[in-house]
Coordinates of C-alpha atoms in Angstrom, one line a residue:
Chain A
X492 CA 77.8 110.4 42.1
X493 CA 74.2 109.2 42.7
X494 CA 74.0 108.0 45.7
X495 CA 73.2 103.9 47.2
X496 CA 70.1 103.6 49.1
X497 CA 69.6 100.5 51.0
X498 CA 66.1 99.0 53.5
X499 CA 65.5 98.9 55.7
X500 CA 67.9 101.3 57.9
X501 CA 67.8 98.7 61.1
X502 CA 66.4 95.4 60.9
X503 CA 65.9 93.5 64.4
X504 CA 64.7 89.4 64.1
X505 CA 65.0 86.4 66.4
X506 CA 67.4 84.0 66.2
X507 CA 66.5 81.4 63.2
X508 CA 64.6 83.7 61.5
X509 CA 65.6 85.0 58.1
X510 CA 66.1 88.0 56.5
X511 CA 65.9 89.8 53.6
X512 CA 68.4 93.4 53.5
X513 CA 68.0 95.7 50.2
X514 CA 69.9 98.1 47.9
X515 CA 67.6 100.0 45.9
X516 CA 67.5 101.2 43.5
X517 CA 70.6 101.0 41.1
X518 CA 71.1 100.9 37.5
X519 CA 73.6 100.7 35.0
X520 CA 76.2 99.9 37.7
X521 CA 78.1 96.6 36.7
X522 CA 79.6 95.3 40.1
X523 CA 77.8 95.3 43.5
X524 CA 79.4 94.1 46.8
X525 CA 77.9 93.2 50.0
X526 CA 80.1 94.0 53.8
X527 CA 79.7 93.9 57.5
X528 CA 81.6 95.7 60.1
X529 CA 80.7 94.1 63.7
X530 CA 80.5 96.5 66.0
X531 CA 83.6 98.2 67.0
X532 CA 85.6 95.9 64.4
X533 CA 86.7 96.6 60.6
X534 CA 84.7 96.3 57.7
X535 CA 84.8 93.0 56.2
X536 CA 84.3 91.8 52.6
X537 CA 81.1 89.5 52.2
X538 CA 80.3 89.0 48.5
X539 CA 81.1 90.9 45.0
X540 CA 78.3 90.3 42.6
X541 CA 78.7 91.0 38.6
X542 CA 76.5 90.2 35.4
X543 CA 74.4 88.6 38.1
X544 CA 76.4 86.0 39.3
X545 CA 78.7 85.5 42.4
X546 CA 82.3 86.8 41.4
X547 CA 84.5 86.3 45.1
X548 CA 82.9 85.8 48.5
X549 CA 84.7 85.4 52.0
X550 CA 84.8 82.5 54.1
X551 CA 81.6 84.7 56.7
X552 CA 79.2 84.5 53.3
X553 CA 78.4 80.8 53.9
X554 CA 75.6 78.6 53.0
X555 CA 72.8 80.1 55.0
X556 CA 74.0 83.5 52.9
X557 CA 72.6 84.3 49.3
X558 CA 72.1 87.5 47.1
X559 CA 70.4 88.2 43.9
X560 CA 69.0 90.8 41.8
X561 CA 65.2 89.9 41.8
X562 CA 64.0 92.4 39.5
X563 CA 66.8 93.7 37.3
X564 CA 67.6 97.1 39.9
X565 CA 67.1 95.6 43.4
X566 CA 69.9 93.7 45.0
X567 CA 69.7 91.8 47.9
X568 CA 71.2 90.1 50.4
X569 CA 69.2 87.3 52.3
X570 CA 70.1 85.5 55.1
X571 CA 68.7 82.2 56.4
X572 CA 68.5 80.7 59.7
X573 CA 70.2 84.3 61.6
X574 CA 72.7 83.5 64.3
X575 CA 73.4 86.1 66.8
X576 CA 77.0 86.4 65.7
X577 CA 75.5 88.0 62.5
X578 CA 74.5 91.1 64.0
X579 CA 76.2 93.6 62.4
X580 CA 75.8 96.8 60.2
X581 CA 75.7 95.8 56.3
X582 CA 76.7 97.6 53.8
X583 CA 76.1 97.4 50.4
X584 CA 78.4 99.0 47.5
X585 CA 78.3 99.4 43.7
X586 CA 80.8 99.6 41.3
X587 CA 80.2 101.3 37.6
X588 CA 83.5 101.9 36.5
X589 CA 87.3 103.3 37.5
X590 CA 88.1 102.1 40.8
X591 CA 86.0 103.8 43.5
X592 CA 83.0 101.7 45.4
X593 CA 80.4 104.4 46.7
X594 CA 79.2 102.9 49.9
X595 CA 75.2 102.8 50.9
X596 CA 74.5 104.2 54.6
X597 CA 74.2 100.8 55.5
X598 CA 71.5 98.2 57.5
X599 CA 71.8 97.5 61.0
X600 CA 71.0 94.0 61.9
X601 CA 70.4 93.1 64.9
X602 CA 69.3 88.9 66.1
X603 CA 68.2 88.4 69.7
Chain B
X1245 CA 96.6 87.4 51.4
X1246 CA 96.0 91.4 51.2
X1247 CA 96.3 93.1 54.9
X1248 CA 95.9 96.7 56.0
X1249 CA 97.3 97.9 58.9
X1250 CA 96.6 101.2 60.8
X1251 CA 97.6 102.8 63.7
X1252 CA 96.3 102.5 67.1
X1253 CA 93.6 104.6 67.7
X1254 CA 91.8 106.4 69.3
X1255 CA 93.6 109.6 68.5
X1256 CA 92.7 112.5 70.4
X1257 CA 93.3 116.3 69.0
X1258 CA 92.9 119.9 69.3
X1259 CA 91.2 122.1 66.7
X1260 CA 94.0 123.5 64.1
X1261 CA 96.8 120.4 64.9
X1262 CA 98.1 118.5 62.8
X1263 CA 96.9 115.2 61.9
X1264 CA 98.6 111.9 60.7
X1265 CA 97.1 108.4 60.6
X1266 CA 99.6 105.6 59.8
X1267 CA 98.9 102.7 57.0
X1268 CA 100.7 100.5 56.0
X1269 CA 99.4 97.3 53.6
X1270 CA 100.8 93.8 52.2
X1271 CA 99.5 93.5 48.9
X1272 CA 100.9 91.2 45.6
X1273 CA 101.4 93.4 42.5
X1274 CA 100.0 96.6 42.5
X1275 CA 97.0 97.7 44.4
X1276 CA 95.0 101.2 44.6
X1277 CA 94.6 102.4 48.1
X1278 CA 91.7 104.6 49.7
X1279 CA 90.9 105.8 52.6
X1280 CA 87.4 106.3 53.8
X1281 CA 85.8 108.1 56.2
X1282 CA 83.1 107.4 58.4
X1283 CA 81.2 109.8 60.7
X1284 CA 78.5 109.2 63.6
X1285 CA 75.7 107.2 62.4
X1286 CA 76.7 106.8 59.0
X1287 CA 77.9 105.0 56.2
X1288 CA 81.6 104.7 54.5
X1289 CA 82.4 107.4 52.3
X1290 CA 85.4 107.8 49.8
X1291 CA 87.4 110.5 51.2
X1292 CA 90.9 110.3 48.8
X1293 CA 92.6 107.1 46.4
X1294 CA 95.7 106.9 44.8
X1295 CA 96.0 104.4 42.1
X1296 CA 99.7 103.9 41.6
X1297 CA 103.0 104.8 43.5
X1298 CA 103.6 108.4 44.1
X1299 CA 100.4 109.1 43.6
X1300 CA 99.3 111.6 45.8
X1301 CA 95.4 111.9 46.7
X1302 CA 93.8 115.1 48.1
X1303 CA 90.6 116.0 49.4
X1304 CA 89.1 118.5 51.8
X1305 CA 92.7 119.6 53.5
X1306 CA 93.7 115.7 53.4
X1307 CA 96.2 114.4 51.9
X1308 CA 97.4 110.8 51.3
X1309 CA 100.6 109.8 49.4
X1310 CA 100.9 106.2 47.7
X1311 CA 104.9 105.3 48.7
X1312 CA 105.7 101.5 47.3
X1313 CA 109.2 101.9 48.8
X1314 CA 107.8 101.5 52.5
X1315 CA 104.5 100.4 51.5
X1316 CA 102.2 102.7 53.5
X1317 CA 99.7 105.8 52.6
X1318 CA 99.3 107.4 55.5
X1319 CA 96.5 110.2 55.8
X1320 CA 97.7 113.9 56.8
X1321 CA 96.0 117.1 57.1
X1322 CA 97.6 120.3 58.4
X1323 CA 94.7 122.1 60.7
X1324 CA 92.0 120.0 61.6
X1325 CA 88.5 120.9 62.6
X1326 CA 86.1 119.8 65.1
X1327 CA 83.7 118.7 62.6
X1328 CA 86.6 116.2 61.1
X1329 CA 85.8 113.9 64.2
X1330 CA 84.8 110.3 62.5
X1331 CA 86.6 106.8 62.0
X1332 CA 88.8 106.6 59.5
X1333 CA 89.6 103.3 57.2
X1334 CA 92.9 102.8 55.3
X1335 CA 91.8 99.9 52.5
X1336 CA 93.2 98.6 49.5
X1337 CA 92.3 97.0 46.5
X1338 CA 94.6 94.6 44.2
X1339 CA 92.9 94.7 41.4
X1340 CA 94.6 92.3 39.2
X1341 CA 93.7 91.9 35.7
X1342 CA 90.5 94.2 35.9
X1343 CA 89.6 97.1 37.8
X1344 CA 86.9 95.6 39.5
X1345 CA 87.7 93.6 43.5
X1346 CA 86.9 93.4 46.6
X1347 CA 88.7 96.2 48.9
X1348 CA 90.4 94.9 52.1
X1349 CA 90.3 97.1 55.0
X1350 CA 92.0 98.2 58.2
X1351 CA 91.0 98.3 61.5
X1352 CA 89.8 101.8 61.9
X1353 CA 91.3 104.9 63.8
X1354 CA 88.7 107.0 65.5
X1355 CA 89.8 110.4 65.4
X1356 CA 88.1 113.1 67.8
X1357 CA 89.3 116.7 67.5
X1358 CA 88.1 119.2 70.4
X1359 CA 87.3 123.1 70.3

């Protein structure tokens, strides 16, 4: 299976800054998910994106959270005003058909 | 809601013994189940699925079978190896009227086999 690439591989900001994480590139893939796994924790469900619109997100993808698909292949998630609880690795998924999401090695954000 | 379940890690092993990792899951109607694998600085990687019950997934000596009775898929292999050291995720997705949703996971198990 090709494989998900996502930028940058560790992202460090200050606290109210925002953020831009990427997935590049991907084509011909029809569902795209964002997650985050805190530290230590599980990996948690963010956002599921299809025909470029939000399908599902979770009660963590709140306002200050938005993705889009910019140019047709990148997809990304932005988010605004960073708190420090955010820090996190993200991962970024796609979806082309069947049942199996192929995971991206992820983004590690970190907010100081 | 969906829920995962695993069992409390972390499990500690000798090269060649025998490995089991418990899941269980709640799920409404009939979910496909995974389990991933994650190794030392990197990302989530699809190591078996089973998409319906009795199912049995396989991959690289593991072994995973989808039982609706109990409601578990717990991960076996027979011999493992030093380089099978990694967390691994039990997760499930109830995929409703499509194929397409958002996989719920469990907590993790970090496995580390010595030589």
């Amino acid at each position: 299976e090709p494989e998900v690439t996502q930028t940058p591989s560790h992202q460090v900001t200050q606290m109210g800054q925002e953020v831009i994480l990427r997935c590049v590139p991907i084509s011909n893939h029809l569902y795209f998910y964002w997650y985050r796994q805190i530290l230590g924790q599980k990996v948690e469900f963010l956002v599921s994106f299809y025909n470029n619109e939000i399908s599902e997100k979770s009660e963590i993808f709140d306002d200050r959270f938005s993705v889009e698909r910019p140019d047709g292949s990148n997809f990304t998630l932005k988010i605004r005003s960073t708190k420090l609880e955010d820090s996190a690795m993200y991962f970024c998924a796609r979806e082309a058909a069947g049942e199996t999401q192929y995971f991206g090695p992820g983004t590690r954000l970190t907010v100081l | 809601g969906n829920s995962v379940t695993q069992m409390e890690g972390p499990v500690t092993l000798s090269e060649e013994a025998f490995l089991t990792i418990n899941c269980t899951y709640t799920a409404t109607g009939y979910p496909s189940l995974f389990w991933y694998v994650q190794y030392p600085g990197e990302g989530l990687q699809l190591l078996l699925k089973a998409t319906k019950a009795d199912d049995k997934g396989s991959n690289k000596g593991f072994e995973a079978t989808y039982r609706k009775e109990t409601t578990s898929f717990h991960l076996e292999k027979g011999s493992v190896q030093v380089s099978d050291s990694a967390v691994y995720f039990c997760a499930l997705k109830n995929a409703g009227g499509t194929s397409y949703g958002k996989l719920t996971f469990g907590q993790g198990t970090i496995l580390t086999v010595h030589p």
